[in-house]
XYZ file of C-alpha atoms in Angstrom:
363
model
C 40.909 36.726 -1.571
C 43.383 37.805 1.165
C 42.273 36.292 5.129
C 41.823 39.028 6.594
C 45.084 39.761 9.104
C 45.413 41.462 11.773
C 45.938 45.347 11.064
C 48.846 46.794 12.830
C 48.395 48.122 16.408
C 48.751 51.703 17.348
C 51.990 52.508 17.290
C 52.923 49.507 15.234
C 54.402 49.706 11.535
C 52.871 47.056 9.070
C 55.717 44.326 8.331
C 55.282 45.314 3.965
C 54.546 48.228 2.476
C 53.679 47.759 -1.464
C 54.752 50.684 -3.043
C 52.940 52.048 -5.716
C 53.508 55.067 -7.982
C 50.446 56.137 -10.407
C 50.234 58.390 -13.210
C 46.938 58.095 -15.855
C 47.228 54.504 -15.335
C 43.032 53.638 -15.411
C 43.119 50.643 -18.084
C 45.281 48.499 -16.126
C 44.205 49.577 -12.369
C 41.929 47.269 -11.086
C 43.788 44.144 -12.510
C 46.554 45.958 -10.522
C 44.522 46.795 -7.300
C 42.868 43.292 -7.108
C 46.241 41.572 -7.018
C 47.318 43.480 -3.805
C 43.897 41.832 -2.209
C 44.768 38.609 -3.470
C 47.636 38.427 -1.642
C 48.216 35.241 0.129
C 50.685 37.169 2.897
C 49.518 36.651 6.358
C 51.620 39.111 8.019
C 50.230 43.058 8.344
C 50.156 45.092 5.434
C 49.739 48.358 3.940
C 49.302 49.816 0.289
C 50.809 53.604 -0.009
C 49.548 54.857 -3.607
C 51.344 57.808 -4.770
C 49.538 59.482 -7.692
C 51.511 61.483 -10.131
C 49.143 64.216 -12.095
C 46.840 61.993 -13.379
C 43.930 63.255 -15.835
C 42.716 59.980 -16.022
C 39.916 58.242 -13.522
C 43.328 56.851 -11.855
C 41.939 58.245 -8.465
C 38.579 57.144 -8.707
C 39.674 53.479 -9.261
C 41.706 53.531 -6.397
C 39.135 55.125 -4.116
C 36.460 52.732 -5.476
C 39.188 49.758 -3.974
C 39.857 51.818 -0.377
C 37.293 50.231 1.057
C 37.387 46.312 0.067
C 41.282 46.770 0.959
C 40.675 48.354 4.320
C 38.380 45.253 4.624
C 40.306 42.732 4.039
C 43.032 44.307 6.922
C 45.189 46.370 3.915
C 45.943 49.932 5.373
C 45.837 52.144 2.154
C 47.618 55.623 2.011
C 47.267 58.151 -1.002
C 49.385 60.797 -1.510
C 49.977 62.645 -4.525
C 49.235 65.944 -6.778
C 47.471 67.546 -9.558
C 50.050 69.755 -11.015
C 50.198 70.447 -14.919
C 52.706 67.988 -15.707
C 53.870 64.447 -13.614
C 57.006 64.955 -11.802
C 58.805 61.494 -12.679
C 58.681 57.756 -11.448
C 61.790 58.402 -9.396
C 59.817 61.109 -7.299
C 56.843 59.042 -7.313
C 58.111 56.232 -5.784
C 60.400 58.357 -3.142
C 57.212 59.698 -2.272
C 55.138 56.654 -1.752
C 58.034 55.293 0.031
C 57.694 58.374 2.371
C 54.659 58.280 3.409
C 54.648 54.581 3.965
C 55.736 53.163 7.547
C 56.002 48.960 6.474
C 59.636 47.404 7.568
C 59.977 45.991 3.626
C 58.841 47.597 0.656
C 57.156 45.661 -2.067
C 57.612 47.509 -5.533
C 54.872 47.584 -7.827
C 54.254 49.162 -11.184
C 50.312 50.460 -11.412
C 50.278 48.224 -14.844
C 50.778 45.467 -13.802
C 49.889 42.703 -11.622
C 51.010 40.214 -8.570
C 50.512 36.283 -8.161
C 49.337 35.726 -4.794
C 52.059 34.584 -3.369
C 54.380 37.337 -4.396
C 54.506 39.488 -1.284
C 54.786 36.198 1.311
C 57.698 34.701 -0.620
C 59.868 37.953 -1.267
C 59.440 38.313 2.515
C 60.474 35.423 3.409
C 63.583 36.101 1.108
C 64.262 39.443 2.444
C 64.498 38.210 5.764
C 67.135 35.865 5.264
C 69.007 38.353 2.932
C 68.647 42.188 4.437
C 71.116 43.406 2.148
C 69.625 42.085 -0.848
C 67.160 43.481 -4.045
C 64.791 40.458 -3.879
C 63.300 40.165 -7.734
C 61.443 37.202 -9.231
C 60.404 35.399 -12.489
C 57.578 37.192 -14.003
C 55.027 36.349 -16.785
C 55.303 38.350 -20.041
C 52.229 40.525 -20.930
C 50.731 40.039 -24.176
C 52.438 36.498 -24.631
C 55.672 36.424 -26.691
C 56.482 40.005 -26.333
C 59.628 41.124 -26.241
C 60.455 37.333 -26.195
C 64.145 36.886 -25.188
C 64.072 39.458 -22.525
C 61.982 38.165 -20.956
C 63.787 34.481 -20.981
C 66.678 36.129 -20.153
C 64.882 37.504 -16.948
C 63.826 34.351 -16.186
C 66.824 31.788 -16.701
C 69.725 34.074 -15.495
C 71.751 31.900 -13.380
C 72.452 32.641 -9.600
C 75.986 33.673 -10.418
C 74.616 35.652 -13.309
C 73.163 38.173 -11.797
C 76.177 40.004 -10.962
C 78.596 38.873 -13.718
C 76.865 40.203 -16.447
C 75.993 43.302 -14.523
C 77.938 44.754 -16.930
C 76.599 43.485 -19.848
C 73.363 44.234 -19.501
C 71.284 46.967 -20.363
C 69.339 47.652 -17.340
C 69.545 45.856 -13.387
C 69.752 42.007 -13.829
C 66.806 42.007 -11.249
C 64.037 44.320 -12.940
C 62.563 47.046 -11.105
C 59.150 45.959 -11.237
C 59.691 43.044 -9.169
C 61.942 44.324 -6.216
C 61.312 43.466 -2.509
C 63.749 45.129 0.115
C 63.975 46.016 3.453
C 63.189 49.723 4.299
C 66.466 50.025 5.984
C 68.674 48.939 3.265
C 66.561 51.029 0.602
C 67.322 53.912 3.054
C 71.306 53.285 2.959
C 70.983 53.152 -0.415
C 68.727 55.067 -2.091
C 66.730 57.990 -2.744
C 66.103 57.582 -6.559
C 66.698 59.681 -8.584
C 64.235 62.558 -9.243
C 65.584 63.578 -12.445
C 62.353 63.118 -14.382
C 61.254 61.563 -17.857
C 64.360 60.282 -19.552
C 66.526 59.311 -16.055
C 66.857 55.633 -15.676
C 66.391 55.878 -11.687
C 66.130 51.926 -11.209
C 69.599 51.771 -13.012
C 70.919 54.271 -11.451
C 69.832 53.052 -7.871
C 70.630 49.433 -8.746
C 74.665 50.535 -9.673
C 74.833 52.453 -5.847
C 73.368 49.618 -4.448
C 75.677 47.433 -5.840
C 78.456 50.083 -4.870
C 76.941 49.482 -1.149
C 77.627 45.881 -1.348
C 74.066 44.905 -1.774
C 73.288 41.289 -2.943
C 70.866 40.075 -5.746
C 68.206 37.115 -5.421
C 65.847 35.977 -7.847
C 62.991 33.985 -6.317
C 62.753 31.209 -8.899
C 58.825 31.287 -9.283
C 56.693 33.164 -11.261
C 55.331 35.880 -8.871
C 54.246 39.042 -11.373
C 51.976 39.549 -14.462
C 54.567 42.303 -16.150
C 53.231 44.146 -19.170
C 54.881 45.203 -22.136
C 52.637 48.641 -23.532
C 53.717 51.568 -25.580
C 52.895 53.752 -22.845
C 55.512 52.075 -19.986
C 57.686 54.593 -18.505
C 60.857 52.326 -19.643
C 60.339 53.879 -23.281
C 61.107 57.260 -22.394
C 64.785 56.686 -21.266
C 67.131 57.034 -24.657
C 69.435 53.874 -24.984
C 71.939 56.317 -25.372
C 71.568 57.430 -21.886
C 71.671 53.882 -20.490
C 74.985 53.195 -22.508
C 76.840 56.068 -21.160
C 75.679 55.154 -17.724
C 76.887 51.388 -18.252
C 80.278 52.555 -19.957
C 80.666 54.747 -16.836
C 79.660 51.851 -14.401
C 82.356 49.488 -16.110
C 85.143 52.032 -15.854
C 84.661 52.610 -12.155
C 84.013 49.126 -11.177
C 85.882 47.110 -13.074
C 88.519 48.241 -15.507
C 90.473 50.254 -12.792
C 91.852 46.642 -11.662
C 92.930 45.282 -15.129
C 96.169 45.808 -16.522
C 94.508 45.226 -20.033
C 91.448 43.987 -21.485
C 90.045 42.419 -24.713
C 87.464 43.768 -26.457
C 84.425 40.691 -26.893
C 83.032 41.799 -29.791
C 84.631 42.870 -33.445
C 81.620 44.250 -34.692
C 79.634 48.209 -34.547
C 79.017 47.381 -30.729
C 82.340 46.603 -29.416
C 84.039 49.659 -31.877
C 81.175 52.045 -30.246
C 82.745 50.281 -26.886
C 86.351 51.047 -27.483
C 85.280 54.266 -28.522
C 82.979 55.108 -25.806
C 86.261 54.343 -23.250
C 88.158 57.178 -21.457
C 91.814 57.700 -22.867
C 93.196 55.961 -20.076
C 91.162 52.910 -20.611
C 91.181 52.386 -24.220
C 95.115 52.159 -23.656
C 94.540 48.889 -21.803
C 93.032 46.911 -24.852
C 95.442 44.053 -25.580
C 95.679 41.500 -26.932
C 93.160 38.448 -26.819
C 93.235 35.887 -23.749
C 93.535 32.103 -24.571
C 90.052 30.406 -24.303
C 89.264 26.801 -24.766
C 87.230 25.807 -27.684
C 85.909 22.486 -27.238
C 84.884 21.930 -30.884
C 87.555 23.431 -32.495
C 91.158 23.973 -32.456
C 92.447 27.118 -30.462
C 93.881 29.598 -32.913
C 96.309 31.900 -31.452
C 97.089 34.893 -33.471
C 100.440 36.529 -33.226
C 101.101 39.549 -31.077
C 99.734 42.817 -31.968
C 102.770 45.535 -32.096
C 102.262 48.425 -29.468
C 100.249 50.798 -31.183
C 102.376 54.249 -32.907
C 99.830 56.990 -31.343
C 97.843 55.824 -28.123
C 94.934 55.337 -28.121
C 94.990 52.750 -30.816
C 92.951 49.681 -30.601
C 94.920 46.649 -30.319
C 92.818 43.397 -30.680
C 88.875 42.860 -30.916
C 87.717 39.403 -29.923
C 84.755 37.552 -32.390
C 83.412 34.262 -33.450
C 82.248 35.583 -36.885
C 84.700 34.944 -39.248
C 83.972 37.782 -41.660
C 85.020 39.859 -39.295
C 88.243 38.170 -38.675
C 88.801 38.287 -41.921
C 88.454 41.776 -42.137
C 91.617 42.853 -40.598
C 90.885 46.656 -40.065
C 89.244 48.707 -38.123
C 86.528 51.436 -38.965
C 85.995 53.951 -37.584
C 82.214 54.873 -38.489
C 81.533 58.040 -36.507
C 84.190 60.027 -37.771
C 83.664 61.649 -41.816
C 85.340 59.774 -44.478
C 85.459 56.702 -42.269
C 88.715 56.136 -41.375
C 90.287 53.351 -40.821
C 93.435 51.800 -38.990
C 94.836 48.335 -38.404
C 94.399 46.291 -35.824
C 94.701 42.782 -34.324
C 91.005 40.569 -34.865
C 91.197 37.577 -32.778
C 88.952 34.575 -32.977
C 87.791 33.593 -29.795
C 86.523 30.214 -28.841
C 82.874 31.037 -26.964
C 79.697 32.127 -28.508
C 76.949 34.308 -26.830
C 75.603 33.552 -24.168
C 71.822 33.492 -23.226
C 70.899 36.995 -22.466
C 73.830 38.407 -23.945
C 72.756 42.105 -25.390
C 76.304 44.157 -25.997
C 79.611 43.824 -25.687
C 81.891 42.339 -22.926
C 84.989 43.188 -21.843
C 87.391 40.801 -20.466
C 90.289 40.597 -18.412
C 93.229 39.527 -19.480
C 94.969 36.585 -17.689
């Protein structure tokens, strides 16, 4: 259990807030509730529990754990309301942010729980790094769900969390394990209050990267993270998080290329090309030269400028059927129509967490 610390004097803000937005969340609760106790973090703290329309016994659990967190030198603050229908995680959490006074914020989702050490270690992170989203490993809930995700969560290089940024289909740090300071969060944020179906940690993860925030991964697992039918995460379409990704690449990165390859000859990079404004869908070119180790480096010949812009120009692959190929289709449109255009083997396979296709500069 927590040693009891030393609440915060009059006056004086607790140095973490955890942040934690409820709605009907009563199976998972107390596993939840009792992991804030446990908390190893000797500095002051406070919980601020938001509680979305719950029709559950949410409430009651968290009253029922008031009292052994006051104990224990937690402040707890509840907030919330009991309107027909929830109002959204991003409103949630902007709520439970708002009512909470702590000089870091500790992210939590109500179905899940922390190590002990969580809150102490992200601190000590966040201080160094004031700029930063602080994330950290986390332990998959049940075991061997959703498998390479969660590696890929886990084993993303340092460098990694920004290069494939773009690649990805949701912030290289997860929301459920951010720690920042309340001042960055402020130059950043609010989240978005869009409701069911808004991705509000993407969407708050691509301004704070816009901000020149930084990314750190504590390298230990700090959070129990559960995989359930019922997670919020379900309810945003993976159509929506495409066209926000698409949208993030064009602003970010494609305005400084002259042209680009395509890494990826199959459905996903097509749906890329196609996906790309007119202006950027002129830039595909041909295929840069990349080292292949094991074999020799084909080089395919250069692909003629293309008779009616847009026209793709070159696709890059490793799979030699669809080298082979030689075309491409067009599957969206009725008949399926189909043009010509430049396949070019490249000489790198995917890499570990690799979910979509990449687009890359040409040098």
């Amino acid at each position: 259990m927590r040693r009891l610390g030393n609440p915060a004097g009059p006056g004086q803000p607790p140095l973490v807030s955890v942040i934690l937005p409820v709605h009907n969340a009563d199976l998972w609760l107390d596993e939840c509730l009792e992991s804030v106790l446990r908390q190893d973090f000797e500095g002051t703290m406070e919980l601020s529990v938001f509680n979305d329309a719950s029709k559950d016994k949410s409430m009651t659990i968290i009253e029922k754990w008031r009292p052994k967190l006051e104990g224990s030198g937690i402040l707890v603050v509840v907030g919330g309301h009991d309107s027909p229908s929830p109002r959204g995680v991003g409103y949630s959490k902007n709520q439970a942010i708002a009512q909470s006074s702590g000089a870091y914020l500790c992210f939590l989702d109500s179905d899940d729980a922390m190590m002990p050490g969580r809150v102490r270690l992200q601190y000590e992170a966040a201080v160094q790094h004031p700029t930063s989203i602080i994330g950290c490993r986390v332990r998959r809930d049940p075991p061997g769900s959703t498998e390479r995700y969660t590696r890929w969560i886990n084993q993303l290089a340092p460098p990694q969390l920004l290069t494939q940024v773009f690649t990805a289909h949701g912030p290289t740090v997860i929301m459920p394990t951010w720690f920042c300071s309340r001042a960055w969060f402020s130059h950043v944020g609010p989240f978005d209050e869009g409701g069911q179906g808004v991705p509000e940690d993407l969407l708050f993860f691509y301004q704070h990267l816009r901000k020149g925030g930084g990314l750190l991964r504590v390298d230990q697992t700090l959070l129990l993270y559960r995989y359930h039918p019922r997670a919020a995460t379900h309810s945003v379409l993976e159509t929506t998080i495409w066209t926000h990704r698409v949208r993030f690449l064009e602003e970010r990165a494609l305005p400084s290329w002259t042209s680009f390859t395509i890494w990826n000859a199959g459905r996903q990079g097509r749906r890329l090309y196609r996906s790309l404004t007119a202006a950027s869908r002129q830039k595909v070119g041909p295929a840069p030269a990349l080292p292949r180790p094991s074999l020799p480096r084909p080089h395919s010949p250069p692909c003629p400028a293309p008779s009616a812009p847009p026209q793709v120009v070159a696709f890059c692959d490793v799979d030699e059927n669809k080298i082979r190929k030689g075309f491409y289709c067009y599957e969206g449109a009725q008949g399926r129509r189909c043009t010509s255009a430049g396949h070019t083997r490249c000489g790198h396979g995917q890499r570990p967490g690799w979910r979509g296709p990449q687009a890359l500069p040409k040098e």
